[in-house]
Amino acid sequence: MTALKGILLFAVTALVTLLFLDFWLQVAEIQPPLENRADEGLGPVYRDNVRFSRFSEGFFLGGANEWGYLGRGAPRERTPGTVRIALMGDSFVLGHTVFERHHFKKYLARDLAATLGRPVEVLNFARADYCLWNMHQHYVDYVLEWDPDLTLFFLSDGDLTPGYPADPAMYPYTEYVDGLLRTNRDFLQSGKRRLYLRLEPVLTTLALPRLGFNLLKVIDSGQWQGMLLGKLAPEWGAGDGVQLGEVPGPLSASALAKPGPVLPEVSVRVLEDLAGRGRVAAVIQWEVRPTNRDVIVDSGMPVVELAPVWAGMEARGEDPWWWDVTGQRGHWNHAAHRVMGEWLVGEVGGMVGR
Amino acid sequence: MFFNSFIFFIFLAIVLPVFYLLRGQRQKASWLLIASYVFYSYWDWRFCSLLLISTVVDFFVGRALHAADDETRRKRLLWVSCAVNLGILAVFKYFNFFAASIQETAASMGMNVDFLHLNIILPVGISFYTFQTMSYTIDIYRRKLEPTHSFIDFALFVSFFPQLVAGPIERARNLLPEIARLGKPTRTQVSEGLALLTVGFFKKVLIGDACGRIVDHIFGQPELYKSPELLAGLILFSIQIYADFSGYSNIARGLAKLLGIELMKNFEQPYLSANITEFWRRWHISLSSWLRDYLYISLGGNRRGNGRTYINLLTTMLLGGLWHGAAWTFVVWGGLHGLYLAVHKMVIGDRKVADRLAYTGPASAVKWVGGVIGTNLIVLLTWLFFRAADFDQAWYFLDQFAHWQGSELSGRFLGIVLSFGGMMVFLDCLEYFTRSHVWVLKLRPAAAAGICTAVMIVVLLFMATVEPMPFVYFQF
C-alpha cells in the first residue's frame, strides 16, 4: 500500500510538474504548441491569431492574423483605393527568420506606397515546403477570394520539379489529369491526416508533444548521431548539435549546368493557367536552370528576376544566405529582405500602377 | 565537452560505474585524473600540456616552499609559481589584447607596430585552473597549508573535471583533503547530487540557453531592434548569465557529490541582495573570495585607512573585471562594481552589512524590496558593458534607452522577460527561504523524484532538439 502511494505520488507530481513546465515553455515563448490546424480545403494552415517564435537561423517573433495567414493581415473586403499584392511561395517567402517589420513585404509596401501615392498592402500567403502545385491550388481555392491586384509567385527549380513538395498525405495540390487541371484531395483520406486530427487537440494545446515531434524529426533525419556523439559522430559537420531540416537553396553553378529532372507537364499547365488568369507575376528567386526559365517565360507571365539582387549583394561582399548570429547558411537574412523589398518596388510598380 | 551535451552523458555513463567499481583512493583518484584529461582533451588535446605545466610546476614549487626556511628563497619560489601561471595567462589570454591596445596607442602617435599579434586561441577554463593552482602555492607560502605528497592527488586537484573549466575555483585546503579520502559517496550525497544536477540542468538548458537564443540575436545585430527590445535583451542577459553560471555550478557540485566530493557553493541568490556588498558575497563566491584573500588583503585590505580601502576595492574589482575577459569593456564592468563597492563602503562606514532579510515588520520588507530593486538596477547597467561587443555597442544601447522608441512587440517581450525572471525569482526564493540548494529534498522522496524526473524529461527533450550553447564562463 505504501509503495502504491509512493508510485501514485510520483506520478502525480511528475504530471503536475510537466504541465507546469509546459505552460511556462509557452508563456516564455521557448516552445509554442503546434501553430497549425488541419483545414479541409487547404491542408495545414495557421490557427487564427496564433502567436509563435522561431530561433533557427534568425529570430522570429510573430504570428498569424485572424484570417489565418502570417503577419498583420487585412480583411477580404478591400479598402477602396488600396493596392493589394499577394505573395505565394515557400519558406523563403514565409520568412520565419525575421520580424514582420524586417520582411521584404514591409519594404515593398512602404516604398511602393510612396511611389504610387496610394496605400499598399502586401499579404503573405506563403507556406513552408510549398511547390508550384500547392501554390496554384492555394491561389485558386483561397487567395483569389482576396481579390489581389497582383499575385507574386516566387519560384525556383524545386518548385517546378518538386524535390521537396508539401506532404501529399497532408496537403491538396493541383494535378493535370485528362487534359484538365484539378485539385487532388487524396489527403482527406490519408491515415496521417486522421492521426493528425486525432492528436490536434493535444498538439495545439501543449508544447511538450511538439518537442517530442521535433525529436522524432531529428531521429528520422539521421541527425541523432550528431546529437549523441557531437564531434565524434561520423561525417560531422559544423557545430556541436542539431539542425532541424534542410533548406533547399540555390543550386551551384555545376548543378545548374547539368540537365535537371524532366519537367512534369502539370507545372507547364499551371504556369499557363496562371498567366491566362492575369494579375500574376513570376518572381524567379535565384539562378534557375535555363530550361526552367524558358518554361516560365514562355508561359506568358511577367517575370521578375532576383538573381541580380543577390549578385549585387555578393559584389558588395554581403552574403544574402548567411546568418551571423547562428553561424548558418539558410534563408534570406535581414539585409537580403531589405534589398529585395526595395528591388521589387521598381520591378512590380508598373504592374500595379496601371 | 559541454555538460549540456549527450556526449557528456555518455562520458559519465563510463566514468561513474568504473569509479564505483574501483577500490582504494589511489585507483579512484587515478581514474578521475584520466577522465579529467579526456574531458579536457575533447575540446583540444594540445592544451592539456598547459594544464600539465601548471600542475608540475606548482607541485614541486609547493614542496620546495614547504621545505625552505630562507625567506628570500621562499619569495623566489612563489615568484616562479606566479610567473609560470600568470605567464601562461598573459600569453594565451592577454597578449593580443595588450598588443592591440599598444597598436592603437602607437597608431594615434603615427607609429606602426602591426607585427604584435599571436595567432592563438584561448584555452578553455585557463583563468579558473591557474587561479586554483596559484592558491595552492600562495597558501603554502603563507604557511596556511601543507603540501600534498601525492602527485596524482595534486594533478586531480588542478584538473578535476566537474569544476575544471568554470569553477567553483576551489582552495587546496578544501579540495585536497576531499581527494585524499576519496571513497564511495554517501546516500545523502547521491540524492543531493541528483537534485543539484536537476536544478542545474534546468537553469542552464531551459533558462540560460533559452534566454541566450534571444540575447545573442539582439546583441548580434542591435540596430535591428527597438528600445524595449534592447532593454529586454539586456534584462534577459542578466538572467542568462546567472542561470547559465549558477546552473553550471550546481551541475559541478552535483557531479562532485556523486563522486563523494564536496565543492563550495558559488552562488547564493545574488539577485536577492539588498545592496552591492551583499551582492558580491553572493555572486561567484569562489572568485570574489579568491580576490579578497589573495589580492584585496595583499593590497592592504581595509587596514590602511578609508582612502586606501576605496582604492584597494577599485583596484581589486578592475583586475577582477580583467580576469573575466581581455577587453576594456570588462575593465569598465569591474571598475563600475569597484566604484559601487567603494561608494557603499563610504556610506555605511564601519557598520556591518546584513547577509539576508531580517524581517521586523512590513517596513523592513519594503526597505528590503527597495534595496533589491535598486541593486538589480545598478548591476543591470554593468551587464551592458559585460555583454556588449565593444563600447560603441554599449553606447548604442544607452542612446536607444535615452531616445526611447516604442515597439509593436513590447508586450511579447515583456511577457518573455517576466516569464524568465519569474522563474528565476521563484527558484531563488525557494533556495533563500529554505536556506538550501536542494530544497526539493525537503519534499517526500516520491514527490521529489517525480519533480526531478519531469524536469529532466523536459531538459533532455530540449537538449535533443536545440543546438547546445556553451557556458558563458567557458570563454574566461
Coordinates of N, CA, C and O in Angstrom, one line a residue, chain A residues 6-7 9-10 13-14 17-18 20-21 24-25 27-31 51-53 55 57-59 61-63 72 99 101-102 208 211-212 214-215 218 227-232 238-244 325-326 334, chain B residues 2 6-7 10 41-44 202 206-207 210 213-214 216-218 220-221 224-226 229 407-409 412-413 415-416 419-420 423 426 444 446-447 449-451 453-455 457-458 461-468:
Chain A
G6 N 3.4 5.7 -2.9 CA 4.6 6.3 -3.4 C 4.6 6.5 -4.9 O 4.9 7.5 -5.5
I7 N 4.1 5.4 -5.6 CA 4.1 5.4 -7.1 C 3.1 6.5 -7.5 O 3.3 7.3 -8.5
L9 N 2.1 9.1 -5.8 CA 2.6 10.5 -5.5 C 3.6 10.9 -6.6 O 3.6 12.0 -7.1
F10 N 4.5 9.9 -7.0 CA 5.5 10.1 -8.0 C 4.8 10.6 -9.3 O 5.2 11.6 -9.9
T13 N 3.0 14.1 -9.0 CA 3.9 15.2 -9.0 C 4.6 15.4 -10.4 O 4.8 16.5 -10.9
A14 N 5.0 14.3 -11.0 CA 5.6 14.3 -12.3 C 4.7 15.0 -13.3 O 5.1 15.8 -14.1
T17 N 4.2 18.7 -12.6 CA 5.4 19.4 -13.0 C 5.5 19.5 -14.5 O 5.8 20.6 -15.0
L18 N 5.1 18.5 -15.2 CA 5.2 18.5 -16.7 C 4.2 19.6 -17.2 O 4.5 20.4 -18.1
F20 N 3.0 22.2 -15.6 CA 3.5 23.5 -15.2 C 4.6 23.9 -16.2 O 4.6 25.1 -16.6
L21 N 5.5 23.0 -16.4 CA 6.7 23.4 -17.3 C 6.2 23.7 -18.8 O 6.7 24.5 -19.5
W24 N 4.8 27.1 -18.8 CA 5.9 28.0 -18.8 C 6.7 28.1 -20.1 O 7.0 29.2 -20.6
L25 N 6.9 27.0 -20.7 CA 7.6 27.0 -22.0 C 6.8 27.8 -23.0 O 7.4 28.5 -23.9
V27 N 4.5 30.4 -22.2 CA 4.4 31.9 -21.9 C 5.8 32.5 -22.1 O 5.9 33.7 -22.4
A28 N 6.9 31.7 -21.9 CA 8.2 32.3 -22.1 C 8.6 32.2 -23.6 O 9.7 32.7 -23.9
E29 N 7.7 31.7 -24.4 CA 7.9 31.6 -25.9 C 9.2 30.8 -26.2 O 9.9 31.0 -27.2
I30 N 9.5 29.8 -25.3 CA 10.6 28.9 -25.6 C 10.2 27.9 -26.6 O 10.9 27.6 -27.6
Q31 N 9.0 27.4 -26.5 CA 8.5 26.4 -27.4 C 6.9 26.5 -27.5 O 6.2 26.3 -26.5
R51 N 0.2 32.9 -32.0 CA 1.5 33.6 -31.9 C 2.6 32.5 -31.6 O 2.3 31.6 -30.9
F52 N 3.7 32.7 -32.2 CA 4.8 31.8 -32.0 C 6.1 32.4 -32.3 O 6.2 33.5 -32.8
S53 N 7.1 31.7 -31.9 CA 8.5 32.2 -32.1 C 9.3 31.1 -32.8 O 9.0 29.9 -32.8
F55 N 13.7 30.3 -33.7 CA 15.1 30.7 -33.4 C 16.1 30.1 -34.4 O 17.3 30.2 -34.2
E57 N 18.3 29.9 -37.5 CA 18.9 30.9 -38.4 C 18.7 32.3 -37.8 O 19.6 32.9 -37.2
G58 N 17.6 32.8 -37.9 CA 17.3 34.2 -37.3 C 16.4 34.1 -36.2 O 16.2 33.0 -35.6
F59 N 15.8 35.2 -35.8 CA 14.9 35.3 -34.6 C 13.6 35.8 -35.1 O 13.5 36.9 -35.7
L61 N 9.5 36.5 -34.1 CA 8.5 36.6 -33.0 C 7.3 37.2 -33.7 O 7.3 38.4 -34.1
G62 N 6.4 36.4 -34.0 CA 5.2 36.9 -34.8 C 4.0 36.0 -34.6 O 3.9 35.3 -33.6
G63 N 3.2 35.9 -35.7 CA 2.1 35.0 -35.6 C 1.2 35.2 -36.8 O 1.5 36.0 -37.7
R72 N 0.4 40.8 -39.9 CA -0.8 41.6 -39.7 C -1.5 41.5 -41.0 O -1.0 41.9 -42.1
F99 N 11.6 39.4 -38.0 CA 10.4 40.0 -37.5 C 9.6 40.5 -38.8 O 10.2 40.8 -39.8
R101 N 8.4 43.3 -39.4 CA 8.8 44.7 -39.9 C 10.1 44.6 -40.7 O 10.5 45.6 -41.3
H102 N 10.8 43.4 -40.6 CA 12.1 43.3 -41.4 C 11.8 42.4 -42.7 O 12.8 42.2 -43.4
L208 N 5.0 20.4 -25.0 CA 5.9 19.3 -24.9 C 5.8 18.2 -26.0 O 6.8 17.7 -26.5
L211 N 7.9 19.3 -28.8 CA 9.3 19.0 -28.6 C 9.6 17.5 -29.0 O 10.6 17.2 -29.6
G212 N 8.6 16.6 -28.5 CA 8.8 15.2 -28.9 C 8.7 15.0 -30.4 O 9.5 14.2 -30.9
N214 N 9.7 17.2 -32.6 CA 11.0 17.7 -33.1 C 12.0 16.6 -32.9 O 12.9 16.4 -33.8
L215 N 12.0 15.9 -31.8 CA 12.9 14.8 -31.6 C 12.8 13.7 -32.6 O 13.8 13.2 -33.2
V218 N 14.5 14.7 -35.7 CA 16.0 14.6 -35.6 C 16.4 13.1 -35.8 O 17.3 12.8 -36.6
M227 N 23.7 14.5 -32.6 CA 23.2 14.9 -31.3 C 23.8 14.1 -30.2 O 24.2 14.7 -29.2
L228 N 24.0 12.8 -30.4 CA 24.5 12.0 -29.4 C 26.1 12.1 -29.2 O 26.6 12.2 -28.1
L229 N 26.7 12.1 -30.3 CA 28.2 11.9 -30.3 C 29.0 13.2 -30.5 O 30.2 13.2 -30.4
G230 N 28.3 14.3 -30.8 CA 29.0 15.5 -31.0 C 30.0 15.4 -32.1 O 29.7 14.9 -33.2
K231 N 31.2 15.9 -31.9 CA 32.2 15.9 -33.0 C 32.8 14.5 -33.2 O 33.6 14.3 -34.1
L232 N 32.4 13.6 -32.4 CA 32.9 12.2 -32.6 C 32.0 11.5 -33.6 O 32.3 10.3 -34.1
A238 N 29.3 21.2 -39.2 CA 29.6 22.3 -38.3 C 28.8 22.2 -37.0 O 27.7 21.7 -37.0
G239 N 29.3 22.7 -35.9 CA 28.5 22.8 -34.7 C 28.5 21.6 -33.9 O 28.8 20.5 -34.4
D240 N 28.0 21.7 -32.7 CA 28.1 20.6 -31.8 C 26.6 20.2 -31.5 O 26.3 20.0 -30.3
G241 N 25.8 20.0 -32.5 CA 24.4 19.7 -32.2 C 23.6 19.4 -33.4 O 24.0 18.8 -34.4
V242 N 22.4 20.0 -33.4 CA 21.4 19.6 -34.4 C 20.9 20.8 -35.2 O 20.7 21.8 -34.7
Q243 N 20.6 20.5 -36.4 CA 19.8 21.5 -37.2 C 18.6 20.8 -37.7 O 18.8 19.7 -38.3
L244 N 17.5 21.3 -37.5 CA 16.3 20.6 -38.0 C 16.0 20.9 -39.5 O 16.0 22.1 -39.9
V325 N 24.7 35.4 -36.5 CA 24.5 35.0 -35.1 C 24.5 33.5 -34.9 O 25.1 33.0 -33.9
T326 N 23.8 32.8 -35.7 CA 23.7 31.4 -35.6 C 24.8 30.7 -36.4 O 24.9 29.4 -36.3
H334 N 18.4 39.5 -43.0 CA 17.8 40.8 -42.9 C 18.2 41.7 -44.1 O 17.3 42.3 -44.7
Chain B
F2 N 30.7 19.9 -23.4 CA 29.7 20.7 -22.6 C 29.0 19.7 -21.7 O 28.6 18.6 -22.1
F6 N 24.9 15.4 -25.1 CA 24.7 14.0 -24.9 C 26.0 13.2 -24.8 O 26.1 12.2 -24.1
I7 N 27.1 13.8 -25.4 CA 28.4 13.1 -25.3 C 28.9 13.1 -23.9 O 29.5 12.2 -23.4
I10 N 27.3 10.3 -22.1 CA 27.9 9.0 -22.4 C 29.3 8.9 -21.6 O 29.6 7.9 -21.1
S41 N 40.6 17.1 -23.1 CA 41.1 17.0 -24.4 C 40.0 16.8 -25.5 O 40.3 17.0 -26.7
Y42 N 38.8 16.6 -25.1 CA 37.7 16.5 -26.1 C 37.6 17.9 -26.8 O 37.3 18.0 -28.0
W43 N 37.9 18.9 -26.0 CA 37.8 20.3 -26.6 C 39.1 20.5 -27.5 O 38.9 20.9 -28.6
D44 N 40.3 20.3 -26.9 CA 41.5 20.4 -27.7 C 42.6 19.8 -26.9 O 43.1 20.4 -25.9
F202 N 18.2 22.3 -15.4 CA 17.1 23.2 -15.7 C 17.5 24.6 -15.9 O 17.1 25.3 -16.9
L206 N 17.2 25.2 -19.8 CA 15.8 25.8 -20.1 C 15.8 27.2 -19.9 O 14.9 27.9 -20.4
I207 N 16.6 27.7 -18.9 CA 16.5 29.2 -18.7 C 17.7 29.9 -19.4 O 17.5 30.7 -20.2
A210 N 17.8 29.1 -23.3 CA 16.6 29.7 -24.0 C 16.7 31.2 -24.0 O 16.3 31.9 -25.0
R213 N 19.4 32.4 -26.6 CA 19.0 32.4 -28.0 C 18.5 33.8 -28.4 O 18.8 34.4 -29.5
I214 N 17.7 34.5 -27.5 CA 17.2 35.8 -27.8 C 18.3 36.8 -27.7 O 18.5 37.7 -28.5
D216 N 21.6 36.6 -27.9 CA 22.6 36.5 -29.0 C 22.1 37.3 -30.2 O 22.9 38.0 -30.9
H217 N 20.8 37.1 -30.5 CA 20.3 37.8 -31.7 C 20.3 39.3 -31.5 O 20.6 40.1 -32.4
I218 N 19.8 39.7 -30.3 CA 19.7 41.2 -30.0 C 21.1 41.8 -29.9 O 21.3 42.9 -30.5
G220 N 23.7 40.6 -31.2 CA 24.4 40.3 -32.5 C 24.1 41.4 -33.6 O 25.0 41.8 -34.3
Q221 N 22.9 41.9 -33.6 CA 22.5 43.0 -34.5 C 21.6 44.0 -33.8 O 20.4 44.1 -34.2
L224 N 18.8 46.3 -35.4 CA 17.5 45.9 -35.9 C 16.4 46.0 -34.9 O 15.2 45.8 -35.2
Y225 N 16.8 46.3 -33.6 CA 15.8 46.2 -32.6 C 15.5 47.6 -32.0 O 16.4 48.5 -32.0
K226 N 14.3 47.7 -31.4 CA 13.8 49.0 -30.9 C 14.1 49.0 -29.3 O 14.4 48.0 -28.8
E229 N 12.9 46.3 -26.9 CA 13.5 45.0 -27.3 C 15.0 45.0 -26.8 O 15.5 43.9 -26.3
S407 N 7.9 49.8 -29.5 CA 7.9 48.6 -30.4 C 6.5 48.0 -30.4 O 5.8 47.9 -29.4
E408 N 6.1 47.5 -31.5 CA 4.9 46.7 -31.7 C 5.0 45.4 -30.9 O 3.9 44.7 -30.7
L409 N 6.2 45.0 -30.5 CA 6.3 43.7 -29.8 C 6.6 43.9 -28.4 O 7.1 42.9 -27.7
R412 N 5.0 41.3 -26.1 CA 5.6 40.0 -26.2 C 6.9 39.9 -25.4 O 7.1 38.9 -24.7
F413 N 7.7 40.9 -25.6 CA 9.0 40.9 -24.9 C 8.8 41.0 -23.4 O 9.5 40.4 -22.6
G415 N 6.3 39.9 -21.7 CA 5.8 38.5 -21.3 C 7.0 37.6 -21.2 O 7.1 36.8 -20.2
I416 N 7.9 37.7 -22.1 CA 9.1 36.8 -22.1 C 10.0 37.1 -20.9 O 10.4 36.2 -20.1
S419 N 8.4 36.0 -17.7 CA 8.4 34.5 -17.6 C 9.7 34.0 -17.1 O 9.8 33.2 -16.2
F420 N 10.8 34.5 -17.7 CA 12.1 34.0 -17.3 C 12.5 34.6 -16.0 O 13.0 33.8 -15.1
M423 N 10.5 32.8 -13.2 CA 11.0 31.5 -12.9 C 12.3 31.6 -12.0 O 12.5 30.8 -11.1
F426 N 11.4 32.6 -8.5 CA 10.8 31.5 -7.9 C 11.8 30.5 -7.4 O 11.8 30.1 -6.2
R444 N 8.6 14.8 0.2 CA 8.6 13.4 0.3 C 9.4 12.8 -0.9 O 9.4 13.3 -2.0
A446 N 9.1 10.4 -3.0 CA 8.4 10.1 -4.2 C 8.1 11.4 -5.0 O 8.2 11.5 -6.2
A447 N 7.7 12.4 -4.2 CA 7.4 13.7 -4.8 C 8.6 14.4 -5.4 O 8.6 14.9 -6.5
A449 N 11.3 12.8 -6.4 CA 11.6 12.0 -7.6 C 10.8 12.4 -8.8 O 11.2 12.5 -9.9
G450 N 9.5 12.6 -8.5 CA 8.5 12.9 -9.6 C 8.9 14.3 -10.2 O 8.9 14.4 -11.5
I451 N 9.2 15.3 -9.4 CA 9.6 16.6 -9.9 C 10.9 16.5 -10.7 O 11.0 17.0 -11.9
T453 N 12.3 13.9 -12.2 CA 12.1 13.1 -13.4 C 11.4 14.0 -14.5 O 11.9 14.0 -15.6
A454 N 10.4 14.7 -14.1 CA 9.7 15.5 -15.1 C 10.6 16.6 -15.6 O 10.6 16.8 -16.8
V455 N 11.3 17.2 -14.7 CA 12.2 18.3 -15.2 C 13.3 17.7 -16.2 O 13.6 18.3 -17.2
I457 N 13.1 15.1 -18.1 CA 12.5 14.7 -19.3 C 12.4 16.0 -20.3 O 12.8 15.9 -21.4
V458 N 12.0 17.1 -19.7 CA 11.8 18.3 -20.5 C 13.2 18.8 -20.9 O 13.4 19.2 -22.1
L461 N 14.5 16.6 -23.7 CA 13.8 16.8 -25.0 C 14.4 18.1 -25.6 O 14.6 18.2 -26.8
F462 N 14.6 19.1 -24.8 CA 15.0 20.4 -25.3 C 16.5 20.2 -25.8 O 16.8 20.7 -26.9
M463 N 17.3 19.5 -25.1 CA 18.7 19.3 -25.5 C 18.8 18.6 -26.8 O 19.7 18.8 -27.6
A464 N 17.8 17.6 -27.0 CA 17.9 16.8 -28.2 C 17.5 17.5 -29.4 O 17.8 17.1 -30.5
T465 N 16.8 18.7 -29.3 CA 16.3 19.3 -30.5 C 16.9 20.7 -30.7 O 16.5 21.4 -31.7
V466 N 17.7 21.2 -29.8 CA 18.2 22.5 -29.9 C 19.7 22.5 -29.8 O 20.3 21.7 -29.0
E467 N 20.4 23.3 -30.6 CA 21.8 23.3 -30.6 C 22.3 23.7 -29.2 O 21.8 24.7 -28.7
P468 N 23.2 23.0 -28.6 CA 23.7 23.3 -27.3 C 24.5 24.6 -27.3 O 25.3 24.8 -28.2

